mmCIF file of N, CA and C in Angstrom:
data_model
loop_
_atom_site.group_PDB
_atom_site.id
_atom_site.type_symbol
_atom_site.label_atom_id
_atom_site.label_comp_id
_atom_site.label_asym_id
_atom_site.label_seq_id
_atom_site.Cartn_x
_atom_site.Cartn_y
_atom_site.Cartn_z
ATOM 1 N N MET A 9 17.687 -28.479 35.575
ATOM 2 C CA MET A 9 17.114 -27.544 34.637
ATOM 3 C C MET A 9 17.840 -27.611 33.304
ATOM 4 N N GLU A 10 19.131 -28.261 33.512
ATOM 5 C CA GLU A 10 19.935 -27.794 32.534
ATOM 6 C C GLU A 10 19.536 -29.177 31.650
ATOM 7 N N LEU A 11 19.149 -30.424 32.286
ATOM 8 C CA LEU A 11 18.676 -31.656 31.661
ATOM 9 C C LEU A 11 17.738 -31.288 30.729
ATOM 10 N N ILE A 12 16.513 -30.566 31.327
ATOM 11 C CA ILE A 12 15.461 -30.272 30.433
ATOM 12 C C ILE A 12 15.455 -29.411 29.388
ATOM 13 N N LEU A 13 16.669 -28.607 29.434
ATOM 14 C CA LEU A 13 16.866 -27.858 28.145
ATOM 15 C C LEU A 13 17.672 -28.675 27.245
ATOM 16 N N ILE A 14 18.534 -29.434 27.525
ATOM 17 C CA ILE A 14 19.202 -30.317 26.626
ATOM 18 C C ILE A 14 18.383 -31.430 25.994
ATOM 19 N N GLY A 15 17.365 -31.949 26.885
ATOM 20 C CA GLY A 15 16.417 -32.792 26.496
ATOM 21 C C GLY A 15 15.027 -32.207 25.098
ATOM 22 N N SER A 16 14.904 -31.040 25.648
ATOM 23 C CA SER A 16 13.906 -30.309 24.645
ATOM 24 C C SER A 16 14.773 -30.091 23.379
ATOM 25 N N MET A 17 16.076 -29.783 23.487
ATOM 26 C CA MET A 17 16.984 -29.336 22.153
ATOM 27 C C MET A 17 17.130 -30.654 21.045
ATOM 28 N N LEU A 18 17.210 -31.553 21.841
ATOM 29 C CA LEU A 18 17.208 -32.993 20.910
ATOM 30 C C LEU A 18 15.775 -33.389 20.596
ATOM 31 N N ILE A 19 14.774 -33.151 21.360
ATOM 32 C CA ILE A 19 13.701 -33.226 20.798
ATOM 33 C C ILE A 19 13.347 -32.417 19.452
ATOM 34 N N ILE A 20 13.762 -31.082 19.600
ATOM 35 C CA ILE A 20 13.750 -30.282 18.468
ATOM 36 C C ILE A 20 14.553 -30.559 17.150
ATOM 37 N N MET A 21 15.759 -30.968 17.790
ATOM 38 C CA MET A 21 16.643 -31.482 16.601
ATOM 39 C C MET A 21 16.122 -32.765 15.809
ATOM 40 N N ALA A 22 15.193 -33.802 16.508
ATOM 41 C CA ALA A 22 14.544 -34.860 16.087
ATOM 42 C C ALA A 22 13.602 -34.704 15.257
ATOM 43 N N LEU A 23 12.775 -33.447 15.315
ATOM 44 C CA LEU A 23 11.647 -32.982 14.505
ATOM 45 C C LEU A 23 12.328 -32.282 13.403
ATOM 46 N N ILE A 24 13.224 -31.625 13.544
ATOM 47 C CA ILE A 24 13.812 -30.892 12.197
ATOM 48 C C ILE A 24 14.320 -32.011 11.300
ATOM 49 N N PHE A 25 15.287 -33.180 11.791
ATOM 50 C CA PHE A 25 15.452 -34.369 11.063
ATOM 51 C C PHE A 25 14.451 -35.068 10.292
ATOM 52 N N VAL A 26 13.110 -35.449 10.862
ATOM 53 C CA VAL A 26 12.039 -35.809 10.387
ATOM 54 C C VAL A 26 11.377 -34.939 9.235
ATOM 55 N N LEU A 27 11.366 -33.693 9.757
ATOM 56 C CA LEU A 27 10.864 -33.026 8.507
ATOM 57 C C LEU A 27 11.828 -32.990 7.320
ATOM 58 N N ALA A 28 13.219 -32.851 7.400
ATOM 59 C CA ALA A 28 13.746 -33.087 6.232
ATOM 60 C C ALA A 28 13.844 -34.404 5.808
ATOM 61 N N MET A 29 13.577 -35.459 6.665
ATOM 62 C CA MET A 29 13.372 -36.679 5.676
ATOM 63 C C MET A 29 12.217 -36.537 4.825
ATOM 64 N N ILE A 30 11.117 -36.286 5.437
ATOM 65 C CA ILE A 30 9.911 -36.120 4.657
ATOM 66 C C ILE A 30 10.024 -35.092 3.460
ATOM 67 N N VAL A 31 10.486 -34.269 3.621
ATOM 68 C CA VAL A 31 10.874 -33.219 2.446
ATOM 69 C C VAL A 31 11.750 -33.668 1.301
ATOM 70 N N LYS A 32 12.888 -34.563 1.590
ATOM 71 C CA LYS A 32 13.817 -35.194 0.656
ATOM 72 C C LYS A 32 13.534 -36.505 0.482
ATOM 73 N N GLY A 33 12.295 -37.035 1.011
ATOM 74 C CA GLY A 33 12.522 -38.707 1.117
ATOM 75 C C GLY A 33 11.829 -39.032 0.175
ATOM 76 N N SER A 34 11.726 -40.385 -0.411
ATOM 77 C CA SER A 34 11.065 -40.940 -1.435
ATOM 78 C C SER A 34 10.241 -42.381 -0.597
ATOM 79 N N SER A 35 9.133 -42.914 -1.367
ATOM 80 C CA SER A 35 8.413 -43.951 -0.789
ATOM 81 C C SER A 35 7.913 -43.593 0.309
ATOM 82 N N LEU A 36 7.037 -42.432 0.528
ATOM 83 C CA LEU A 36 6.420 -41.935 1.650
ATOM 84 C C LEU A 36 4.974 -42.344 1.895
ATOM 85 N N ARG A 37 4.534 -42.418 2.876
ATOM 86 C CA ARG A 37 3.321 -42.782 3.291
ATOM 87 C C ARG A 37 2.308 -41.697 2.789
ATOM 88 N N PRO A 38 1.319 -41.974 2.551
ATOM 89 C CA PRO A 38 0.141 -41.155 2.184
ATOM 90 C C PRO A 38 0.026 -39.656 3.196
ATOM 91 N N LEU A 39 -0.038 -39.807 4.390
ATOM 92 C CA LEU A 39 0.121 -38.746 4.995
ATOM 93 C C LEU A 39 1.526 -37.763 5.134
ATOM 94 N N GLU A 40 2.672 -38.489 4.929
ATOM 95 C CA GLU A 40 3.827 -37.667 4.581
ATOM 96 C C GLU A 40 3.698 -37.271 3.329
ATOM 97 N N GLN A 41 3.090 -37.663 2.337
ATOM 98 C CA GLN A 41 3.157 -37.220 0.912
ATOM 99 C C GLN A 41 2.168 -35.997 0.833
ATOM 100 N N ARG A 42 1.204 -36.063 1.725
ATOM 101 C CA ARG A 42 0.288 -34.639 2.035
ATOM 102 C C ARG A 42 0.839 -33.842 2.701
ATOM 103 N N PHE A 43 1.649 -33.892 3.310
ATOM 104 C CA PHE A 43 2.441 -33.322 4.344
ATOM 105 C C PHE A 43 3.443 -32.425 3.371
ATOM 106 N N ARG A 44 4.199 -33.206 2.661
ATOM 107 C CA ARG A 44 5.242 -32.909 1.735
ATOM 108 C C ARG A 44 4.622 -31.913 0.611
ATOM 109 N N ALA A 45 3.505 -32.294 0.217
ATOM 110 C CA ALA A 45 2.945 -31.456 -0.792
ATOM 111 C C ALA A 45 2.603 -29.811 -0.262
ATOM 112 N N LEU A 46 2.028 -29.836 0.967
ATOM 113 C CA LEU A 46 2.106 -28.632 1.480
ATOM 114 C C LEU A 46 3.206 -27.924 1.572
ATOM 115 N N ILE A 47 4.425 -28.526 2.124
ATOM 116 C CA ILE A 47 5.654 -27.832 2.096
ATOM 117 C C ILE A 47 6.028 -27.121 0.707
ATOM 118 N N THR A 48 6.049 -28.174 -0.106
ATOM 119 C CA THR A 48 6.619 -27.800 -1.669
ATOM 120 C C THR A 48 5.602 -26.783 -2.333
ATOM 121 N N VAL A 49 4.414 -26.901 -2.117
ATOM 122 C CA VAL A 49 3.538 -25.731 -2.518
ATOM 123 C C VAL A 49 3.899 -24.362 -2.337
ATOM 124 N N ALA A 50 4.095 -24.076 -0.826
ATOM 125 C CA ALA A 50 4.511 -22.759 -0.332
ATOM 126 C C ALA A 50 5.765 -22.522 -0.725
ATOM 127 N N LYS A 51 6.696 -23.286 -0.999
ATOM 128 C CA LYS A 51 8.075 -23.118 -1.530
ATOM 129 C C LYS A 51 7.811 -22.418 -3.343
ATOM 130 N N ASP A 52 7.022 -23.325 -4.002
ATOM 131 C CA ASP A 52 6.958 -23.038 -5.470
ATOM 132 C C ASP A 52 6.299 -21.508 -5.574
ATOM 133 N N ASN A 53 5.459 -21.291 -4.673
ATOM 134 C CA ASN A 53 4.575 -20.242 -4.324
ATOM 135 C C ASN A 53 5.538 -18.907 -4.191
ATOM 136 N N ASP A 54 6.505 -19.059 -3.335
ATOM 137 C CA ASP A 54 7.601 -18.147 -3.154
ATOM 138 C C ASP A 54 8.623 -17.683 -4.420
ATOM 139 N N GLU A 55 8.938 -18.808 -4.851
ATOM 140 C CA GLU A 55 9.424 -18.649 -6.297
ATOM 141 C C GLU A 55 9.087 -17.866 -7.321
ATOM 142 N N GLU A 56 7.436 -18.084 -7.258
ATOM 143 C CA GLU A 56 6.770 -17.518 -8.626
ATOM 144 C C GLU A 56 6.562 -16.017 -8.125
ATOM 145 N N VAL A 57 6.178 -15.756 -6.867
ATOM 146 C CA VAL A 57 6.286 -14.178 -6.551
ATOM 147 C C VAL A 57 7.607 -13.604 -6.688
ATOM 148 N N GLU A 58 8.654 -14.290 -6.386
ATOM 149 C CA GLU A 58 10.100 -13.566 -6.674
ATOM 150 C C GLU A 58 10.378 -13.246 -7.892
ATOM 151 N N ASP A 59 9.638 -13.992 -8.759
ATOM 152 C CA ASP A 59 9.943 -13.642 -10.176
ATOM 153 C C ASP A 59 9.080 -12.840 -10.688
ATOM 154 N N LYS A 60 8.052 -12.490 -10.252
ATOM 155 C CA LYS A 60 6.966 -11.401 -10.617
ATOM 156 C C LYS A 60 7.539 -10.321 -10.012
ATOM 157 N N TYR A 61 8.283 -10.050 -8.936
ATOM 158 C CA TYR A 61 9.163 -8.894 -8.354
ATOM 159 C C TYR A 61 10.159 -8.593 -9.076
ATOM 160 N N SER A 62 10.917 -9.458 -9.676
ATOM 161 C CA SER A 62 12.194 -9.257 -10.545
ATOM 162 C C SER A 62 11.564 -8.583 -11.714
ATOM 163 N N GLU A 63 10.838 -9.297 -12.322
ATOM 164 C CA GLU A 63 10.134 -8.666 -13.575
ATOM 165 C C GLU A 63 9.692 -7.042 -13.684
ATOM 166 N N ALA A 64 9.075 -6.799 -12.612
ATOM 167 C CA ALA A 64 8.589 -5.637 -12.003
ATOM 168 C C ALA A 64 9.566 -5.003 -12.043
ATOM 169 N N TYR A 65 10.699 -5.229 -11.320
ATOM 170 C CA TYR A 65 11.683 -4.412 -10.793
ATOM 171 C C TYR A 65 12.427 -3.833 -12.227
ATOM 172 N N GLU A 66 12.714 -4.929 -13.010
ATOM 173 C CA GLU A 66 13.137 -4.473 -14.432
ATOM 174 C C GLU A 66 12.729 -3.347 -15.279
ATOM 175 N N ILE A 67 10.996 -3.565 -15.401
ATOM 176 C CA ILE A 67 10.368 -2.436 -15.882
ATOM 177 C C ILE A 67 10.663 -1.223 -15.423
ATOM 178 N N VAL A 68 10.576 -1.223 -14.038
ATOM 179 C CA VAL A 68 11.026 0.087 -13.473
ATOM 180 C C VAL A 68 12.320 0.687 -13.727
ATOM 181 N N MET A 69 13.398 -0.140 -13.661
ATOM 182 C CA MET A 69 14.573 0.330 -13.793
ATOM 183 C C MET A 69 15.016 0.867 -15.206
ATOM 184 N N GLU A 70 14.334 -0.234 -16.266
ATOM 185 C CA GLU A 70 14.442 0.208 -17.556
ATOM 186 C C GLU A 70 13.672 1.582 -17.940
ATOM 187 N N PHE A 71 12.569 1.995 -17.258
ATOM 188 C CA PHE A 71 11.701 3.495 -17.115
ATOM 189 C C PHE A 71 12.673 4.316 -16.740
ATOM 190 N N GLY A 72 13.258 4.104 -15.432
ATOM 191 C CA GLY A 72 14.414 5.136 -15.126
ATOM 192 C C GLY A 72 15.351 5.714 -15.964
ATOM 193 N N ASP A 73 16.142 4.361 -16.446
ATOM 194 C CA ASP A 73 17.121 4.615 -17.684
ATOM 195 C C ASP A 73 16.824 5.520 -18.760
ATOM 196 N N LEU A 74 15.415 5.119 -19.261
ATOM 197 C CA LEU A 74 14.692 5.941 -20.243
ATOM 198 C C LEU A 74 14.592 7.229 -20.008
ATOM 199 N N LEU A 75 13.900 7.644 -18.762
ATOM 200 C CA LEU A 75 13.742 8.974 -18.446
ATOM 201 C C LEU A 75 15.117 9.876 -18.499
ATOM 202 N N ALA A 76 16.182 9.261 -18.076
ATOM 203 C CA ALA A 76 17.538 9.659 -18.317
ATOM 204 C C ALA A 76 17.989 10.086 -19.370
ATOM 205 N N ALA A 77 17.527 9.488 -20.639
ATOM 206 C CA ALA A 77 17.930 9.511 -21.937
ATOM 207 C C ALA A 77 17.733 11.326 -22.231
ATOM 208 N N GLU A 78 18.410 11.558 -23.267
ATOM 209 C CA GLU A 78 18.431 13.200 -23.398
ATOM 210 C C GLU A 78 17.470 13.479 -24.685
ATOM 211 N N LYS A 79 17.350 12.434 -25.464
ATOM 212 C CA LYS A 79 16.383 12.658 -26.856
ATOM 213 C C LYS A 79 14.780 12.711 -26.447
ATOM 214 N N ASN A 80 14.199 13.381 -26.733
ATOM 215 C CA ASN A 80 12.664 13.698 -26.442
ATOM 216 C C ASN A 80 11.965 12.482 -27.286
ATOM 217 N N LEU A 81 12.324 12.505 -28.384
ATOM 218 C CA LEU A 81 11.654 11.416 -29.129
ATOM 219 C C LEU A 81 11.981 9.959 -28.868
ATOM 220 N N GLU A 82 13.169 9.818 -28.022
ATOM 221 C CA GLU A 82 13.649 8.350 -27.612
ATOM 222 C C GLU A 82 12.927 8.058 -26.382
ATOM 223 N N GLN A 83 12.623 9.050 -25.660
ATOM 224 C CA GLN A 83 11.617 9.155 -24.405
ATOM 225 C C GLN A 83 10.224 8.706 -24.585
ATOM 226 N N TYR A 84 10.041 9.398 -25.662
ATOM 227 C CA TYR A 84 8.436 9.367 -26.158
ATOM 228 C C TYR A 84 8.148 7.828 -26.397
ATOM 229 N N TYR A 85 9.066 7.221 -27.439
ATOM 230 C CA TYR A 85 8.554 5.852 -28.169
ATOM 231 C C TYR A 85 9.272 4.671 -26.848
ATOM 232 N N GLY A 86 9.987 5.131 -25.845
ATOM 233 C CA GLY A 86 10.445 4.384 -24.798
ATOM 234 C C GLY A 86 9.196 4.177 -23.939
ATOM 235 N N VAL A 87 8.713 5.225 -23.304
ATOM 236 C CA VAL A 87 7.655 5.312 -22.396
ATOM 237 C C VAL A 87 6.344 4.596 -23.210
ATOM 238 N N LYS A 88 6.040 4.591 -24.432
ATOM 239 C CA LYS A 88 5.097 4.071 -25.024
ATOM 240 C C LYS A 88 5.333 2.660 -24.864
ATOM 241 N N ASP A 89 6.544 2.064 -25.358
ATOM 242 C CA ASP A 89 6.921 0.682 -25.125
ATOM 243 C C ASP A 89 7.089 -0.154 -23.612
ATOM 244 N N ILE A 90 7.299 0.942 -22.245
ATOM 245 C CA ILE A 90 7.331 0.624 -21.125
ATOM 246 C C ILE A 90 5.750 0.512 -20.770
ATOM 247 N N TYR A 91 4.949 1.153 -21.315
ATOM 248 C CA TYR A 91 3.562 1.255 -21.169
ATOM 249 C C TYR A 91 2.673 0.031 -21.444
ATOM 250 N N ASP A 92 3.339 -0.367 -22.552
ATOM 251 C CA ASP A 92 2.667 -1.581 -23.244
ATOM 252 C C ASP A 92 3.222 -2.879 -22.382
ATOM 253 N N ARG A 93 4.481 -2.856 -21.779
ATOM 254 C CA ARG A 93 5.136 -4.007 -20.849
ATOM 255 C C ARG A 93 4.326 -4.049 -19.852
ATOM 256 N N VAL A 94 3.876 -2.760 -19.242
ATOM 257 C CA VAL A 94 3.240 -2.821 -17.820
ATOM 258 C C VAL A 94 1.834 -3.260 -18.144
ATOM 259 N N GLU A 95 0.965 -2.888 -19.099
ATOM 260 C CA GLU A 95 -0.064 -3.553 -19.452
ATOM 261 C C GLU A 95 -0.084 -5.073 -19.573
ATOM 262 N N GLU A 96 0.721 -5.587 -20.310
ATOM 263 C CA GLU A 96 1.035 -7.054 -20.531
ATOM 264 C C GLU A 96 1.364 -7.748 -18.985
ATOM 265 N N PHE A 97 2.354 -7.081 -18.217
ATOM 266 C CA PHE A 97 2.564 -7.536 -16.822
ATOM 267 C C PHE A 97 1.100 -7.674 -16.138
ATOM 268 N N ARG A 98 0.370 -6.869 -16.133
ATOM 269 C CA ARG A 98 -0.896 -6.668 -15.310
ATOM 270 C C ARG A 98 -1.846 -7.743 -15.833
ATOM 271 N N ALA A 99 -1.777 -8.207 -17.045
ATOM 272 C CA ALA A 99 -2.784 -8.703 -17.606
ATOM 273 C C ALA A 99 -2.362 -10.319 -17.314
ATOM 274 N N GLU A 100 -1.069 -10.521 -17.234
ATOM 275 C CA GLU A 100 -0.601 -11.950 -16.771
ATOM 276 C C GLU A 100 -0.903 -12.042 -15.210
ATOM 277 N N ASN A 101 -0.892 -10.847 -14.609
ATOM 278 C CA ASN A 101 -0.895 -11.258 -13.111
ATOM 279 C C ASN A 101 -2.663 -10.785 -12.625
ATOM 280 N N ASN A 102 -3.310 -10.914 -13.591
ATOM 281 C CA ASN A 102 -4.894 -10.739 -13.370
ATOM 282 C C ASN A 102 -4.887 -9.492 -12.357
ATOM 283 N N GLN A 103 -4.305 -8.248 -12.857
ATOM 284 C CA GLN A 103 -4.482 -6.754 -12.190
ATOM 285 C C GLN A 103 -5.412 -6.221 -12.996
ATOM 286 N N ALA A 104 -6.550 -5.737 -12.732
ATOM 287 C CA ALA A 104 -7.556 -5.141 -13.217
ATOM 288 C C ALA A 104 -7.154 -3.669 -12.968
ATOM 289 N N VAL A 105 -7.199 -2.828 -14.158
ATOM 290 C CA VAL A 105 -6.946 -1.413 -13.973
ATOM 291 C C VAL A 105 -8.479 -0.824 -13.691
ATOM 292 N N GLU A 106 -8.223 0.141 -12.719
ATOM 293 C CA GLU A 106 -9.437 0.662 -12.434
ATOM 294 C C GLU A 106 -9.612 2.352 -13.113
ATOM 295 N N LYS A 107 -10.644 2.420 -13.985
ATOM 296 C CA LYS A 107 -10.743 3.641 -14.549
ATOM 297 C C LYS A 107 -11.782 4.556 -14.067
ATOM 298 N N ASP A 108 -11.499 5.367 -13.167
ATOM 299 C CA ASP A 108 -12.400 5.903 -12.718
ATOM 300 C C ASP A 108 -12.645 7.422 -13.199
ATOM 301 N N ARG A 109 -13.599 8.348 -12.995
ATOM 302 C CA ARG A 109 -13.811 9.548 -13.823
ATOM 303 C C ARG A 109 -12.829 10.268 -13.173
ATOM 304 N N VAL A 110 -12.006 11.135 -14.049
ATOM 305 C CA VAL A 110 -11.311 12.150 -13.532
ATOM 306 C C VAL A 110 -12.013 13.458 -13.548
ATOM 307 N N ILE A 111 -11.706 14.085 -12.164
ATOM 308 C CA ILE A 111 -12.519 15.213 -11.713
ATOM 309 C C ILE A 111 -11.430 16.063 -11.465
ATOM 310 N N LEU A 112 -11.636 17.276 -12.200
ATOM 311 C CA LEU A 112 -10.530 18.396 -12.277
ATOM 312 C C LEU A 112 -11.520 19.410 -11.405
ATOM 313 N N LYS A 113 -10.448 19.989 -10.509
ATOM 314 C CA LYS A 113 -11.016 21.039 -9.472
ATOM 315 C C LYS A 113 -10.160 22.328 -9.947
ATOM 316 N N VAL A 114 -10.844 23.363 -9.774
ATOM 317 C CA VAL A 114 -10.128 24.880 -9.958
ATOM 318 C C VAL A 114 -9.661 25.389 -8.637
ATOM 319 N N VAL A 115 -8.195 25.489 -8.739
ATOM 320 C CA VAL A 115 -7.603 26.036 -7.274
ATOM 321 C C VAL A 115 -7.454 27.487 -7.696
ATOM 322 N N LYS A 116 -8.033 28.486 -6.651
ATOM 323 C CA LYS A 116 -7.686 29.748 -6.926
ATOM 324 C C LYS A 116 -6.576 30.181 -5.578
#
């Protein structure tokens, strides 16, 4: 039983080593190049998403700091600037803004 466990661990280590060689290697065969392209594309997408999250985080944090300001005029112009930045962010990321009809209800 221990021998099977040791053998399976060696096989897994060998596969990890082969994958690392494919990702970092040069003069690869066509099949290896396709596999490498799959791995690196996924890695690039993760970095892109992380950049978008960091930009959105910066916008939200600046908005929070702005609302903490004591001058109303500063808040007013700051909110306008933040709104413009949000619109640019949405346009860059192809996010459509849904504009539904506003329905007001009277509550008694």
